Coordinates of C-alpha atoms and ligand atoms in Angstrom, one line a residue:
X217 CA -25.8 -129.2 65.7
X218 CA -29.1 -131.3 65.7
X219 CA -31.9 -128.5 65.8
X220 CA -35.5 -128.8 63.9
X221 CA -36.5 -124.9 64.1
X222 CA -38.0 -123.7 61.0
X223 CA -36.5 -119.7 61.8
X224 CA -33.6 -119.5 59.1
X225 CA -29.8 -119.5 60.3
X226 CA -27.1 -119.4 58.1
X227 CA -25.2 -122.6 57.9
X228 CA -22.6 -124.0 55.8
X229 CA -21.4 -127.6 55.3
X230 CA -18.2 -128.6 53.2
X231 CA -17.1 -132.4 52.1
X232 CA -13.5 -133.2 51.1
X233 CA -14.2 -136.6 50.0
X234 CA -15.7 -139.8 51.8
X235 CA -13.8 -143.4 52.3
X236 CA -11.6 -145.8 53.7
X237 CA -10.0 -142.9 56.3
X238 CA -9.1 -144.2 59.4
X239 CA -6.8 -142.7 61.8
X240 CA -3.8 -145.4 62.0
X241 CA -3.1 -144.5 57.6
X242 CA -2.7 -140.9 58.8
X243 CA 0.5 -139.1 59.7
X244 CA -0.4 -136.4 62.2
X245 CA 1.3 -134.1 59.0
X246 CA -0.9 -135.0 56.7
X247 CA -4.5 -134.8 59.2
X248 CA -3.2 -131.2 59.5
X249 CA -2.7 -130.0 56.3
X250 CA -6.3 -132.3 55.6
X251 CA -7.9 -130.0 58.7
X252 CA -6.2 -126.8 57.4
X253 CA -7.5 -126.9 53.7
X254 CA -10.7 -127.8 55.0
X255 CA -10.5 -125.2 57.8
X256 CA -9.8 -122.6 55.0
X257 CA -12.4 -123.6 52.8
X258 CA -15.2 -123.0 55.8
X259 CA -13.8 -119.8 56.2
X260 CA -13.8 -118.2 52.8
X261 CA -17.4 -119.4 52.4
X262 CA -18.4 -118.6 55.7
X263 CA -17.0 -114.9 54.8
X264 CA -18.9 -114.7 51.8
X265 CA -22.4 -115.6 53.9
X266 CA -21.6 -113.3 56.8
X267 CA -21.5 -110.4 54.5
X268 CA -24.5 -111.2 53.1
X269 CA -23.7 -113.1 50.0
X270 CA -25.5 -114.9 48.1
X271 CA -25.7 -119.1 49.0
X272 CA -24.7 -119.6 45.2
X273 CA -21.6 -117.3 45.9
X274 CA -20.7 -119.0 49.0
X275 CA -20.4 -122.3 47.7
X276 CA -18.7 -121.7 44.4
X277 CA -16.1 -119.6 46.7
X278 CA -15.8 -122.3 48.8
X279 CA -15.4 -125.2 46.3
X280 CA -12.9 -122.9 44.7
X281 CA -10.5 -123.2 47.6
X282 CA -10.7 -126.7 47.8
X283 CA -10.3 -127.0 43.7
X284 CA -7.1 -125.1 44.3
X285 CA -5.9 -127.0 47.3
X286 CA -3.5 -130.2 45.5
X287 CA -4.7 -132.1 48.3
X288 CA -8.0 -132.8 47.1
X289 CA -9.5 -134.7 43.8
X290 CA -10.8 -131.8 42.1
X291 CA -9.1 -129.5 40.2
X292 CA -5.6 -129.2 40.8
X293 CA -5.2 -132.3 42.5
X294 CA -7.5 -134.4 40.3
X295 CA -7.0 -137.2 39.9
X296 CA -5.5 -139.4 36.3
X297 CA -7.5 -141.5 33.7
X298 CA -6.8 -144.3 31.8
X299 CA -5.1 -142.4 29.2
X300 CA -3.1 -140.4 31.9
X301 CA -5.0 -137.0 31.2
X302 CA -7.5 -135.3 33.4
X303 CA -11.4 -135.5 33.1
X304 CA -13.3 -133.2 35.6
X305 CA -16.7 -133.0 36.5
X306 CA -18.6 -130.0 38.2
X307 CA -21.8 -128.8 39.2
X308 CA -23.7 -126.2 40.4
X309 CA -27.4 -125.6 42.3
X310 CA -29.3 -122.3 43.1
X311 CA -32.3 -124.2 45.2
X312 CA -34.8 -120.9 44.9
X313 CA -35.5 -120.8 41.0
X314 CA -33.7 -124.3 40.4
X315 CA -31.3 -122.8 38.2
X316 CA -28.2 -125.1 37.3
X317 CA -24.8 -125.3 35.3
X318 CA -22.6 -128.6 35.0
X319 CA -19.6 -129.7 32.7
X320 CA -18.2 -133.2 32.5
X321 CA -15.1 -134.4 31.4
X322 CA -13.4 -130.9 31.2
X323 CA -9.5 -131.3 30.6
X324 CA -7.3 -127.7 31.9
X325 CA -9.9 -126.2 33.2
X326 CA -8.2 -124.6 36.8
X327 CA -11.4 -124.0 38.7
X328 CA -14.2 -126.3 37.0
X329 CA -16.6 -125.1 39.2
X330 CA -16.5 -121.8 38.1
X331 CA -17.1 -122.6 34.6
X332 CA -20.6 -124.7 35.8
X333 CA -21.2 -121.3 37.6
X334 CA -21.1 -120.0 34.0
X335 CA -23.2 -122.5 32.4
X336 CA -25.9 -121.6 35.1
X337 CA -25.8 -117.9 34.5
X338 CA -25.7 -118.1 30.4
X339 CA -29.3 -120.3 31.0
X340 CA -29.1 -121.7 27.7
X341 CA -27.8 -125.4 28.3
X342 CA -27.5 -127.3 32.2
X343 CA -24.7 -129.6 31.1
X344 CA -21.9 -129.0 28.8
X345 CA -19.4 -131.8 28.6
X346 CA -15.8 -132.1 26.7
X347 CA -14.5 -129.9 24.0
X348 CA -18.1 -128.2 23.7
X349 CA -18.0 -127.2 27.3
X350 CA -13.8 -126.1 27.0
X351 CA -14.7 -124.0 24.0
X352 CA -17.8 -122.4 26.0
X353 CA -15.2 -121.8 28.8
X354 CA -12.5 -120.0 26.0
X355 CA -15.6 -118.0 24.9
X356 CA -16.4 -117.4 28.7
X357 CA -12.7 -116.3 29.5
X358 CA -12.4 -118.9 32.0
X359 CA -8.9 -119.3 33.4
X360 CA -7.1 -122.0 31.5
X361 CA -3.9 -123.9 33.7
X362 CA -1.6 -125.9 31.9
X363 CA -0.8 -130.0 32.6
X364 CA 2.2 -129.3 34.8
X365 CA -0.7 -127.8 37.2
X366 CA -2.3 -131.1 37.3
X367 CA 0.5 -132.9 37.7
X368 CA 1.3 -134.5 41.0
X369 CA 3.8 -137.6 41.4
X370 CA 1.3 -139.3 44.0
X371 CA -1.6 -139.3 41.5
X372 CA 0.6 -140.5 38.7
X373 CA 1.2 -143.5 40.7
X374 CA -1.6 -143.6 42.0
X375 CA -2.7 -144.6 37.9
X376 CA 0.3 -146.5 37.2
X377 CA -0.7 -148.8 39.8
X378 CA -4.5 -149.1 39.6
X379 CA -3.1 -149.8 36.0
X380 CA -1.5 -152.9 37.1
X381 CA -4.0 -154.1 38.9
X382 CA -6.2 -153.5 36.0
X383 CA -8.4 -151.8 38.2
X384 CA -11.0 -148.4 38.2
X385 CA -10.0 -147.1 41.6
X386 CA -12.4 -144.4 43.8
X387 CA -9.8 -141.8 44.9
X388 CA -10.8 -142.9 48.6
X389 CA -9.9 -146.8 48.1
X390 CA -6.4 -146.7 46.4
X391 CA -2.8 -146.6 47.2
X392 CA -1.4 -147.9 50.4
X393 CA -2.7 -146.9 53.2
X394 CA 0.4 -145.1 54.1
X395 CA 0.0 -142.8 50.8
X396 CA -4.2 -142.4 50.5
X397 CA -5.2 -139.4 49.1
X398 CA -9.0 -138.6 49.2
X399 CA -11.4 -135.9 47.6
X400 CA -14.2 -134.8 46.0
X401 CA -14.9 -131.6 47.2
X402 CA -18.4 -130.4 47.4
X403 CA -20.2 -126.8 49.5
X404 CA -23.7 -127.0 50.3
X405 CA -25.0 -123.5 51.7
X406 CA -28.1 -121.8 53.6
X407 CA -27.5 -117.6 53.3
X408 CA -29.6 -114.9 55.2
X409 CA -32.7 -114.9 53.1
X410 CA -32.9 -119.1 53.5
X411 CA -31.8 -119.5 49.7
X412 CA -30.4 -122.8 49.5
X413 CA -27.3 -124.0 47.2
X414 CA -25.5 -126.9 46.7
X415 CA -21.8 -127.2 44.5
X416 CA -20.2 -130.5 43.4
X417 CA -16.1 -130.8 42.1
X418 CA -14.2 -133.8 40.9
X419 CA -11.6 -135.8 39.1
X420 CA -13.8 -138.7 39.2
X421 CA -11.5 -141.9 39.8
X422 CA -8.1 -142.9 38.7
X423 CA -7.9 -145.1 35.6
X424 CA -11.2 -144.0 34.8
X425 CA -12.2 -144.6 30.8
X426 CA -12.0 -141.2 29.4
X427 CA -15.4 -140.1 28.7
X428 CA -16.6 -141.9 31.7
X429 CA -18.9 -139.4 33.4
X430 CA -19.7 -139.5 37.5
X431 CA -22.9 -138.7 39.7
X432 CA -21.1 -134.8 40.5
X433 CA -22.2 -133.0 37.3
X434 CA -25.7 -134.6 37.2
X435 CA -28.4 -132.8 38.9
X436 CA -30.1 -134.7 41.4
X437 CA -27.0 -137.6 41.4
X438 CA -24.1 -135.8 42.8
X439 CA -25.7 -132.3 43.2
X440 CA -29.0 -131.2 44.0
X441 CA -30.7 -128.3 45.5
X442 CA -34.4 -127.0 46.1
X443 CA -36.2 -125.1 48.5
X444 CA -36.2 -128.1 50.6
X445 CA -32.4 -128.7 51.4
X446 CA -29.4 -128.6 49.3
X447 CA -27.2 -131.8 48.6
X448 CA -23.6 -132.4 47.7
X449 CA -22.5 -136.4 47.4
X450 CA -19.3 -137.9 47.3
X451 CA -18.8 -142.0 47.0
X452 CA -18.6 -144.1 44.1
X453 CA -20.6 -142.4 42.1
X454 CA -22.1 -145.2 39.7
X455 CA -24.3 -145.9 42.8
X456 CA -25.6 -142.6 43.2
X457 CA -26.1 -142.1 39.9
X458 CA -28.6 -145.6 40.4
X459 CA -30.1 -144.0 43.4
X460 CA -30.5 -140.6 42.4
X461 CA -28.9 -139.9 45.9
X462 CA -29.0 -136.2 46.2
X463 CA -33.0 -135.8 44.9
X464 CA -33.6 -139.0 46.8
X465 CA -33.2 -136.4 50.0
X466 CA -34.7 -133.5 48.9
X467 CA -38.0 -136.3 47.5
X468 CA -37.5 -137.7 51.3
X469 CA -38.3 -134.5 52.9
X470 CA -41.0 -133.0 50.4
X471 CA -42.9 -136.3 50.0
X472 CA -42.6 -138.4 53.0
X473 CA -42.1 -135.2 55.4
X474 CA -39.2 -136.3 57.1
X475 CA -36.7 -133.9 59.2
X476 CA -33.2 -133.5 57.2
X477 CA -31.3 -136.2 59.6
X478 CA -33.9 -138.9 58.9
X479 CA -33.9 -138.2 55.1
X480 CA -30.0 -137.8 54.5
X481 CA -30.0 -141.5 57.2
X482 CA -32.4 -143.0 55.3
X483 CA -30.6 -142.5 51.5
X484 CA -26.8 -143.0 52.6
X485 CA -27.2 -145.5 55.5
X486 CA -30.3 -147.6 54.1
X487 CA -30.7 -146.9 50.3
X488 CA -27.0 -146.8 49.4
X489 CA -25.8 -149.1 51.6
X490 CA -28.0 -151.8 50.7
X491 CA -26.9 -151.2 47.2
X492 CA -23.3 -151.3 48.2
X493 CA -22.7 -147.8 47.6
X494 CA -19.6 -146.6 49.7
X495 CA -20.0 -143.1 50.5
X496 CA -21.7 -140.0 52.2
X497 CA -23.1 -136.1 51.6
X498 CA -23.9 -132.7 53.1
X499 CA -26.9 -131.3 53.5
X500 CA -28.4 -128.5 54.7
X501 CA -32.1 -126.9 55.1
X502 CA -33.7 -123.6 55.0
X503 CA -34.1 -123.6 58.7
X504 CA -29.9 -123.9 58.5
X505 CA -29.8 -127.3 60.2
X506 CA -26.5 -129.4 58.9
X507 CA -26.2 -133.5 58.2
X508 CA -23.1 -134.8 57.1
X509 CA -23.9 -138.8 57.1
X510 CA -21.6 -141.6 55.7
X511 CA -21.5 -145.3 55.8
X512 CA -17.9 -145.2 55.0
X513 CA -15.1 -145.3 57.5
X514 CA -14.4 -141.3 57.0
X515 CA -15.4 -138.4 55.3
X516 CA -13.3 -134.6 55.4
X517 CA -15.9 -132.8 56.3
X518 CA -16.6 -129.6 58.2
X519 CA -19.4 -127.5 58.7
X520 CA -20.3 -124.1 60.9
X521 CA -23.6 -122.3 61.5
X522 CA -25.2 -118.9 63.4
X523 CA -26.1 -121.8 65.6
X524 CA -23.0 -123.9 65.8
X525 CA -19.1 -123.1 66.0
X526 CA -16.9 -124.3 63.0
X527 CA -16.1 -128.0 63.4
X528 CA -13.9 -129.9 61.4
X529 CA -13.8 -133.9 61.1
X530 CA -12.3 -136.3 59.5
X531 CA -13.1 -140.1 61.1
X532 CA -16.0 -142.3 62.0
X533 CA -17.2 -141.4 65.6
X534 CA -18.3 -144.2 68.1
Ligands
LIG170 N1 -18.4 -139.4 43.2 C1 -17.2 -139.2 42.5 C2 -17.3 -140.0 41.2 O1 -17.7 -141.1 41.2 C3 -16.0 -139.7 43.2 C4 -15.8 -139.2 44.6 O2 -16.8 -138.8 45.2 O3 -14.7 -139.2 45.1 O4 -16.8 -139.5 40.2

C-alpha cells in the first residue's frame, strides 16, 4: 500500500467514521453489515474511476452510498440534536481548479452531499448553510426525504441519553458499548488523469446545539483538496476546525516537502493528538498512494488502488 512513485494510479480511500471501535463492543452481525456498507461504497466509487470518471464523480458516488446506508452518521442515519431534529453538514473538493460546494446545518435533505455538489457547480457561493442552503436545494430539485427517513430508534436514544447526562456526544464515544454506532462518512479520490478530490458527510454529534456547525463543511477543516493530495477528516471536529487538519496535510507536503504518510502522521498523530483531538482521515496523492491514519482506537475505513487490492478495516492494528 506504502509506495512513493510519482507515475499516477488510480486509488480510492473511504472513511466511515473514527473512535472508540474495538473488537470485544462488536457482534460479528454488526462488523459485517459495518464491512458490507463499507465494501459497497468502495465498489460503486471504484466503478465510477475504472470507467474513467471523473475523481469529483467518484467520491460524491461513493459518499452517496454511505449517506444512504442507516448505519452511518450522515444522511439517513444522522445523527439527533438538542432539539431532536437533524442538522447535516457536507462538503465537497475538486483538487485541479480548487473548486468547492458545502452546506451546514441542512434539515431533510436525503443525500447532503449532492446538494454541496450543487453548490460547487452553480460557482456563486462555497458555503450555504440552513434554510438558505434548503431553499437553493428546492430551487436545485434536490431530493427531499421526510423525518420518518431519519428516524432510527438507536439514535433517538442515543439523544435521550446524552440528554441525561447533559452531555454533546461524538457519534463514536456514546452509547454502551454493546450499542455504538459510528460515522461520518467521507471519499477521497485520485482518477486516471491524477485529478484529486476529496468529499465530507455528517450529522455532526448527538445533542448538538442546533446551529452548531462541524470541521466537514469547512474547506481545509473537514475537507480539503489540491493538487497535492486530497483530505477527508473525521473526529471531533471542534479540534480540526483549531488545527485546520485537512490543509494542515496538503501545507505539510507543499511546504515542508514531506511524502503523504509523514504529513497525514505528522497532523493526526502529533498535531491533533497533542491538542487532544480524537480522530483520523484519508488521504490520497496524485501519484495514487493511500494513508488512512488515526490516533483513535478504530476507524471504518477501506481503500483500493491499480496498485493495491480492496481492503477493508475496522480496528487498531499492532
Ligand atoms: N467531525 C464530525 C463533527 O465534528 C463528527 C465525526 O467525524 O463523526 O461534526
Amino acid at each position: 500500500m506504502t509506495s512513493h512513485s510519482t507515475a499516477t494510479n488510480m486509488a480510492l480511500a473511504i472513511h466511515g467514521g473514527a473512535g472508540t471501535i474495538r473488537p470485544q463492543d462488536m457482534t460479528a452481525e454488526a462488523e459485517a453489515a459495518y464491512t458490507g456498507g463499507l465494501r459497497h461504497a468502495l465498489e460503486t466509487g471504484w466503478h465510477v474511476l475504472r470507467s474513467g470518471g471523473a475523481a469529483v464523480d467518484a467520491v460524491e458516488q461513493t459518499v452517496r452510498a454511505l449517506e444512504d446506508n442507516p448505519l452511518f452518521n450522515a444522511g439517513r442515519g444522522a445523527v439527533f440534536t438538542s432539539q431532536a431534529t437533524h442538522e447535516m453538514d457536507a462538503a465537497i473538493m475538486s483538487g485541479k481548479d480548487l473548486r468547492a460546494g458545502c452546506v451546514a446545518a441542512v434539515g431533510g435533505i436525503k443525500n447532503p452531499i449532492t446538494l454541496a455538489r450543487r453548490v460547487m457547480d452553480d460557482g456563486t457561493h462555497v458555503l450555504l448553510c440552513g434554510a438558505g442552503a434548503e431553499e437553493f436545494a428546492r430551487e436545485s430539485g434536490i431530493e427531499f426525504a421526510p423525518p420518518e427517513y431519519f428516524y432510527d430508534d438507536f439514535r433517538h436514544r442515543q439523544l435521550l441519553d446524552a440528554r441525561r447526562d447533559d452531555a454533546v456526544r461524538l457519534d463514536h464515544a456514546s452509547g454502551t458499548a454493546a450499542d455504538k454506532k459510528f460515522g461520518t462518512v467521507g471519499a477521497v479520490a485520485c482518477d486516471r488523469g491524477g485529478n484529486l478530490a476529496a468529499a465530507t458527510s455528517t450529522g455532526g454529534m448527538t445533542n448538538k446545539r442546533f446551529g452548531r456547525i462541524g470541521d466537514t463543511p469547512l474547506i481545509g477543516a473537514g475537507t480539503y483538496a489540491n493538487e497535492t493530495c486530497a483530505v477527508s477528516c473525521t473526529g471531533h471536529g471542534e479540534f480540526f476546525i483549531r488545527a485546520v487538519a485537512a490543509y494542515d496535510v496538503a501545507c505539510l507536503m507543499k511546504y515542508r516537502g514531506l511524502d503523504l504518510h509523514e504529513a497525514c502522521e505528522q497532523t493526526v498523530n502529533q498535531t491533533l493528538r497533542e491538542m487532544g483531538g480524537e480522530g483520523g482521515l484519508i488521504a490520497v496523492d496524485r501519484a495514487g498512494n493511500i494513508a488512512l491514519p488515526f490516533n483513535s482506537e478504530g476507524m471504518y475505513r477501506a481503500s483500493v488502488s491499480e496498485k493495491q487490492e480492496a481492503v477493508v478495516k475496522i480496528y487498531r492494528e499492532s
